[in-house]
């Protein structure tokens, strides 16, 4: 029944490649990306910042992470934001849950290819919580969809709702890099994470302020180690 409904929806809203936006032929509907994009996935690779995953010519920490030193132990991102700019906009604002599942599958592919040791070391993953206002207008948290999809592909345990917000804040996108850090002071709280190694998942890393604030809360509640995994990282 589900596949019948899905088939009907696919005719009404033809599936497109989440990376380049091209309409997909039927045999690629399930994968969610076109042959061209699928044959050379534009993953971030080579020498990267150990906190955010940005590609670096030299050294192991990028300018942003040097300036706003992350409290999480390590981090990776699957894509450069520029590659996904339009895809992420569709995913976040058009309520395209299916795109999120495809992005999650790509993140899983990245994790399996690039950080297989993480799969052994990490106890569970959790999502960066969305503020209630955004959840109301958008209807879903994109990080939650990514987590579910990554978990389904890799077997990594996903515990939903470990982190919660204690109050509403000004949207980070409206603030300068410096203001972003203070805006989130003590905004997050967490359930008990006693001695666990946690993978914190979000869609976009910009200055890392949100991930930092979340990591602080996880450490305050006993996390042994926090690693970060984002769908994309901005320049
Ligand atoms: Zn494509
Ligand atoms: Zn960095």
mmCIF file of C-alpha atoms and ligand atoms in Angstrom:
data_model
loop_
_atom_site.group_PDB
_atom_site.id
_atom_site.type_symbol
_atom_site.label_atom_id
_atom_site.label_comp_id
_atom_site.label_asym_id
_atom_site.label_seq_id
_atom_site.Cartn_x
_atom_site.Cartn_y
_atom_site.Cartn_z
ATOM 1 C CA UNK A 1 0.000 0.000 0.000
ATOM 2 C CA UNK A 2 2.798 2.341 0.945
ATOM 3 C CA UNK A 3 4.600 1.726 -2.332
ATOM 4 C CA UNK A 4 1.363 2.339 -4.253
ATOM 5 C CA UNK A 5 0.933 5.689 -2.515
ATOM 6 C CA UNK A 6 4.607 6.459 -3.065
ATOM 7 C CA UNK A 7 4.302 5.584 -6.748
ATOM 8 C CA UNK A 8 1.317 7.891 -7.076
ATOM 9 C CA UNK A 9 3.199 10.713 -5.321
ATOM 10 C CA UNK A 10 6.215 10.155 -7.568
ATOM 11 C CA UNK A 11 4.015 10.773 -10.592
ATOM 12 C CA UNK A 12 2.525 13.916 -9.079
ATOM 13 C CA UNK A 13 5.864 15.206 -7.785
ATOM 14 C CA UNK A 14 8.606 13.619 -9.889
ATOM 15 C CA UNK A 15 11.673 12.817 -7.762
ATOM 16 C CA UNK A 16 14.755 14.909 -8.421
ATOM 17 C CA UNK A 17 18.428 14.504 -7.578
ATOM 18 C CA UNK A 18 19.011 16.007 -4.109
ATOM 19 C CA UNK A 19 22.447 17.212 -5.216
ATOM 20 C CA UNK A 20 21.885 18.834 -8.626
ATOM 21 C CA UNK A 21 18.081 19.049 -8.836
ATOM 22 C CA UNK A 22 17.771 17.147 -12.163
ATOM 23 C CA UNK A 23 14.614 15.056 -12.557
ATOM 24 C CA UNK A 24 15.401 11.385 -12.038
ATOM 25 C CA UNK A 25 14.569 8.480 -14.343
ATOM 26 C CA UNK A 26 12.469 5.825 -12.612
ATOM 27 C CA UNK A 27 15.380 3.434 -11.934
ATOM 28 C CA UNK A 28 17.082 6.109 -9.800
ATOM 29 C CA UNK A 29 14.021 7.088 -7.739
ATOM 30 C CA UNK A 30 15.074 4.907 -4.825
ATOM 31 C CA UNK A 31 18.611 6.201 -4.575
ATOM 32 C CA UNK A 32 17.500 9.831 -4.810
ATOM 33 C CA UNK A 33 20.551 11.037 -6.724
ATOM 34 C CA UNK A 34 21.340 10.999 -10.440
ATOM 35 C CA UNK A 35 23.969 8.795 -12.089
ATOM 36 C CA UNK A 36 26.387 11.695 -12.650
ATOM 37 C CA UNK A 37 26.314 12.892 -9.039
ATOM 38 C CA UNK A 38 26.348 9.316 -7.742
ATOM 39 C CA UNK A 39 29.431 8.342 -9.719
ATOM 40 C CA UNK A 40 31.609 11.034 -8.135
ATOM 41 C CA UNK A 41 30.073 12.134 -4.858
ATOM 42 C CA UNK A 42 31.552 15.527 -3.935
ATOM 43 C CA UNK A 43 32.477 14.503 -0.369
ATOM 44 C CA UNK A 44 34.960 16.619 1.586
ATOM 45 C CA UNK A 45 38.235 14.742 1.574
ATOM 46 C CA UNK A 46 41.982 15.025 1.943
ATOM 47 C CA UNK A 47 43.455 17.265 4.618
ATOM 48 C CA UNK A 48 40.637 18.607 6.815
ATOM 49 C CA UNK A 49 40.064 20.593 9.974
ATOM 50 C CA UNK A 50 39.843 18.111 12.824
ATOM 51 C CA UNK A 51 36.878 19.928 14.364
ATOM 52 C CA UNK A 52 34.626 20.917 11.465
ATOM 53 C CA UNK A 53 35.871 18.918 8.479
ATOM 54 C CA UNK A 54 36.615 21.928 6.232
ATOM 55 C CA UNK A 55 39.238 21.127 3.605
ATOM 56 C CA UNK A 56 42.586 22.733 4.448
ATOM 57 C CA UNK A 57 45.721 23.350 2.409
ATOM 58 C CA UNK A 58 47.858 22.907 5.501
ATOM 59 C CA UNK A 59 47.594 22.511 9.248
ATOM 60 C CA UNK A 60 44.843 20.668 11.081
ATOM 61 C CA UNK A 61 42.615 23.463 12.451
ATOM 62 C CA UNK A 62 40.766 26.030 10.299
ATOM 63 C CA UNK A 63 40.609 29.788 11.037
ATOM 64 C CA UNK A 64 37.085 29.644 12.429
ATOM 65 C CA UNK A 65 37.865 26.813 14.820
ATOM 66 C CA UNK A 66 41.082 28.560 15.911
ATOM 67 C CA UNK A 67 39.080 31.659 16.767
ATOM 68 C CA UNK A 68 36.128 29.883 18.389
ATOM 69 C CA UNK A 69 37.821 26.821 19.752
ATOM 70 C CA UNK A 70 35.295 23.953 19.795
ATOM 71 C CA UNK A 71 34.716 22.071 23.043
ATOM 72 C CA UNK A 72 33.741 18.889 21.179
ATOM 73 C CA UNK A 73 36.593 16.454 20.603
ATOM 74 C CA UNK A 74 36.448 16.060 16.821
ATOM 75 C CA UNK A 75 34.166 16.612 13.880
ATOM 76 C CA UNK A 76 33.477 15.792 10.260
ATOM 77 C CA UNK A 77 31.152 17.059 7.547
ATOM 78 C CA UNK A 78 30.144 15.221 4.396
ATOM 79 C CA UNK A 79 29.869 18.159 1.969
ATOM 80 C CA UNK A 80 30.878 21.731 1.374
ATOM 81 C CA UNK A 81 27.787 23.910 1.835
ATOM 82 C CA UNK A 82 28.166 25.423 -1.661
ATOM 83 C CA UNK A 83 27.613 22.003 -3.236
ATOM 84 C CA UNK A 84 24.344 21.608 -1.362
ATOM 85 C CA UNK A 85 23.075 25.184 -1.106
ATOM 86 C CA UNK A 86 19.916 24.595 -3.154
ATOM 87 C CA UNK A 87 19.416 21.045 -1.990
ATOM 88 C CA UNK A 88 19.528 22.108 1.659
ATOM 89 C CA UNK A 89 17.119 24.969 1.023
ATOM 90 C CA UNK A 90 14.606 22.500 -0.429
ATOM 91 C CA UNK A 91 15.183 20.114 2.460
ATOM 92 C CA UNK A 92 14.779 22.745 5.172
ATOM 93 C CA UNK A 93 12.075 24.948 3.872
ATOM 94 C CA UNK A 94 9.893 22.921 1.534
ATOM 95 C CA UNK A 95 9.355 20.217 4.087
ATOM 96 C CA UNK A 96 10.961 17.619 1.853
ATOM 97 C CA UNK A 97 11.418 14.739 4.289
ATOM 98 C CA UNK A 98 12.362 12.342 1.531
ATOM 99 C CA UNK A 99 15.365 14.521 0.650
ATOM 100 C CA UNK A 100 16.462 14.234 4.262
ATOM 101 C CA UNK A 101 16.441 10.466 4.034
ATOM 102 C CA UNK A 102 18.644 10.609 0.941
ATOM 103 C CA UNK A 103 21.023 13.068 2.628
ATOM 104 C CA UNK A 104 21.179 10.757 5.646
ATOM 105 C CA UNK A 105 22.058 7.825 3.389
ATOM 106 C CA UNK A 106 24.866 9.876 1.830
ATOM 107 C CA UNK A 107 26.133 10.795 5.315
ATOM 108 C CA UNK A 108 26.115 7.102 6.223
ATOM 109 C CA UNK A 109 28.072 6.309 3.058
ATOM 110 C CA UNK A 110 30.601 9.002 4.033
ATOM 111 C CA UNK A 111 30.883 7.653 7.571
ATOM 112 C CA UNK A 112 31.419 4.077 6.396
ATOM 113 C CA UNK A 113 34.048 5.123 3.860
ATOM 114 C CA UNK A 114 35.873 7.671 5.960
ATOM 115 C CA UNK A 115 35.417 7.051 9.692
ATOM 116 C CA UNK A 116 34.668 3.411 10.147
ATOM 117 C CA UNK A 117 36.420 3.428 13.530
ATOM 118 C CA UNK A 118 33.807 5.895 14.787
ATOM 119 C CA UNK A 119 31.151 3.230 14.320
ATOM 120 C CA UNK A 120 32.965 1.032 16.829
ATOM 121 C CA UNK A 121 33.747 3.771 19.335
ATOM 122 C CA UNK A 122 30.496 5.723 19.444
ATOM 123 C CA UNK A 123 27.816 4.643 21.913
ATOM 124 C CA UNK A 124 24.930 6.537 20.322
ATOM 125 C CA UNK A 125 24.040 9.572 18.256
ATOM 126 C CA UNK A 126 21.613 12.352 18.951
ATOM 127 C CA UNK A 127 20.311 15.437 17.168
ATOM 128 C CA UNK A 128 20.722 19.163 17.714
ATOM 129 C CA UNK A 129 17.260 20.271 18.865
ATOM 130 C CA UNK A 130 15.324 22.773 16.796
ATOM 131 C CA UNK A 131 13.729 25.716 18.534
ATOM 132 C CA UNK A 132 10.014 25.260 19.073
ATOM 133 C CA UNK A 133 9.117 28.149 16.779
ATOM 134 C CA UNK A 134 10.957 26.584 13.838
ATOM 135 C CA UNK A 135 9.563 23.157 14.595
ATOM 136 C CA UNK A 136 6.063 24.637 14.509
ATOM 137 C CA UNK A 137 6.484 26.357 11.147
ATOM 138 C CA UNK A 138 8.553 23.587 9.566
ATOM 139 C CA UNK A 139 6.843 20.629 11.191
ATOM 140 C CA UNK A 140 10.029 18.588 11.571
ATOM 141 C CA UNK A 141 13.624 18.752 12.700
ATOM 142 C CA UNK A 142 15.944 18.027 9.774
ATOM 143 C CA UNK A 143 18.702 16.733 12.106
ATOM 144 C CA UNK A 144 16.253 14.127 13.433
ATOM 145 C CA UNK A 145 15.544 12.869 9.901
ATOM 146 C CA UNK A 146 19.290 12.674 9.196
ATOM 147 C CA UNK A 147 19.841 10.673 12.410
ATOM 148 C CA UNK A 148 17.082 8.170 11.599
ATOM 149 C CA UNK A 149 18.447 7.627 8.118
ATOM 150 C CA UNK A 150 22.096 7.291 9.266
ATOM 151 C CA UNK A 151 21.016 4.852 11.962
ATOM 152 C CA UNK A 152 19.055 2.721 9.478
ATOM 153 C CA UNK A 153 22.114 2.476 7.200
ATOM 154 C CA UNK A 154 24.901 1.992 9.741
ATOM 155 C CA UNK A 155 23.236 0.368 12.741
ATOM 156 C CA UNK A 156 24.490 3.188 14.947
ATOM 157 C CA UNK A 157 22.071 3.628 17.864
ATOM 158 C CA UNK A 158 20.025 6.835 17.754
ATOM 159 C CA UNK A 159 18.611 8.303 20.980
ATOM 160 C CA UNK A 160 16.177 11.053 20.143
ATOM 161 C CA UNK A 161 15.708 14.072 22.394
ATOM 162 C CA UNK A 162 18.830 13.763 24.582
ATOM 163 C CA UNK A 163 19.214 17.540 24.293
ATOM 164 C CA UNK A 164 16.469 20.089 24.914
ATOM 165 C CA UNK A 165 16.311 23.872 24.844
ATOM 166 C CA UNK A 166 15.628 25.686 28.098
ATOM 167 C CA UNK A 167 14.478 28.913 26.428
ATOM 168 C CA UNK A 168 13.846 30.541 23.070
ATOM 169 C CA UNK A 169 16.705 32.465 21.423
ATOM 170 C CA UNK A 170 17.237 34.915 18.592
ATOM 171 C CA UNK A 171 17.855 32.886 15.388
ATOM 172 C CA UNK A 172 21.614 32.377 14.980
ATOM 173 C CA UNK A 173 21.429 33.408 11.309
ATOM 174 C CA UNK A 174 20.539 36.969 12.404
ATOM 175 C CA UNK A 175 23.674 37.363 14.536
ATOM 176 C CA UNK A 176 27.385 38.000 14.070
ATOM 177 C CA UNK A 177 29.864 35.219 14.774
ATOM 178 C CA UNK A 178 30.658 36.703 18.177
ATOM 179 C CA UNK A 179 27.014 37.213 19.156
ATOM 180 C CA UNK A 180 26.288 33.633 18.133
ATOM 181 C CA UNK A 181 28.497 32.375 20.953
ATOM 182 C CA UNK A 182 26.834 34.355 23.753
ATOM 183 C CA UNK A 183 23.287 34.014 22.406
ATOM 184 C CA UNK A 184 23.357 30.327 23.258
ATOM 185 C CA UNK A 185 24.811 30.479 26.752
ATOM 186 C CA UNK A 186 23.068 27.864 28.915
ATOM 187 C CA UNK A 187 20.328 27.395 26.339
ATOM 188 C CA UNK A 188 20.664 23.618 26.183
ATOM 189 C CA UNK A 189 20.250 20.961 28.793
ATOM 190 C CA UNK A 190 20.674 17.201 28.432
ATOM 191 C CA UNK A 191 19.546 13.886 29.864
ATOM 192 C CA UNK A 192 22.134 11.798 31.705
ATOM 193 C CA UNK A 193 24.975 10.822 29.347
ATOM 194 C CA UNK A 194 27.066 9.048 32.021
ATOM 195 C CA UNK A 195 30.371 7.943 30.458
ATOM 196 C CA UNK A 196 29.074 7.744 26.895
ATOM 197 C CA UNK A 197 30.752 8.701 23.617
ATOM 198 C CA UNK A 198 28.126 10.658 21.701
ATOM 199 C CA UNK A 199 27.842 11.594 18.043
ATOM 200 C CA UNK A 200 26.056 14.919 17.711
ATOM 201 C CA UNK A 201 24.352 15.427 14.332
ATOM 202 C CA UNK A 202 23.243 18.598 12.550
ATOM 203 C CA UNK A 203 22.676 19.781 8.994
ATOM 204 C CA UNK A 204 24.971 22.818 8.695
ATOM 205 C CA UNK A 205 28.039 23.888 10.624
ATOM 206 C CA UNK A 206 28.844 27.596 10.291
ATOM 207 C CA UNK A 207 30.775 28.882 13.306
ATOM 208 C CA UNK A 208 30.054 25.778 15.365
ATOM 209 C CA UNK A 209 28.401 27.858 18.106
ATOM 210 C CA UNK A 210 25.263 25.713 18.299
ATOM 211 C CA UNK A 211 27.237 22.469 18.302
ATOM 212 C CA UNK A 212 29.513 23.915 20.971
ATOM 213 C CA UNK A 213 26.622 24.922 23.204
ATOM 214 C CA UNK A 214 25.078 21.463 22.776
ATOM 215 C CA UNK A 215 28.412 19.764 23.490
ATOM 216 C CA UNK A 216 28.816 21.772 26.696
ATOM 217 C CA UNK A 217 25.434 20.518 27.876
ATOM 218 C CA UNK A 218 26.355 16.912 27.005
ATOM 219 C CA UNK A 219 29.640 17.192 28.914
ATOM 220 C CA UNK A 220 27.865 18.816 31.879
ATOM 221 C CA UNK A 221 25.634 15.765 31.964
ATOM 222 C CA UNK A 222 28.452 13.278 32.020
ATOM 223 C CA UNK A 223 29.368 12.575 28.378
ATOM 224 C CA UNK A 224 32.818 10.985 28.070
ATOM 225 C CA UNK A 225 33.406 12.320 24.562
ATOM 226 C CA UNK A 226 31.430 14.294 21.986
ATOM 227 C CA UNK A 227 32.098 13.935 18.259
ATOM 228 C CA UNK A 228 30.229 15.982 15.674
ATOM 229 C CA UNK A 229 28.887 15.015 12.258
ATOM 230 C CA UNK A 230 27.245 17.535 9.922
ATOM 231 C CA UNK A 231 25.735 17.197 6.491
ATOM 232 C CA UNK A 232 27.663 20.283 5.369
ATOM 233 C CA UNK A 233 30.052 22.994 6.493
ATOM 234 C CA UNK A 234 30.110 26.576 5.191
ATOM 235 C CA UNK A 235 33.263 28.236 3.813
HETATM 236 ZN ZN1 LIG B 1 22.560 15.000 -9.681
HETATM 237 ZN ZN1 LIG B 2 37.357 23.975 11.613
#
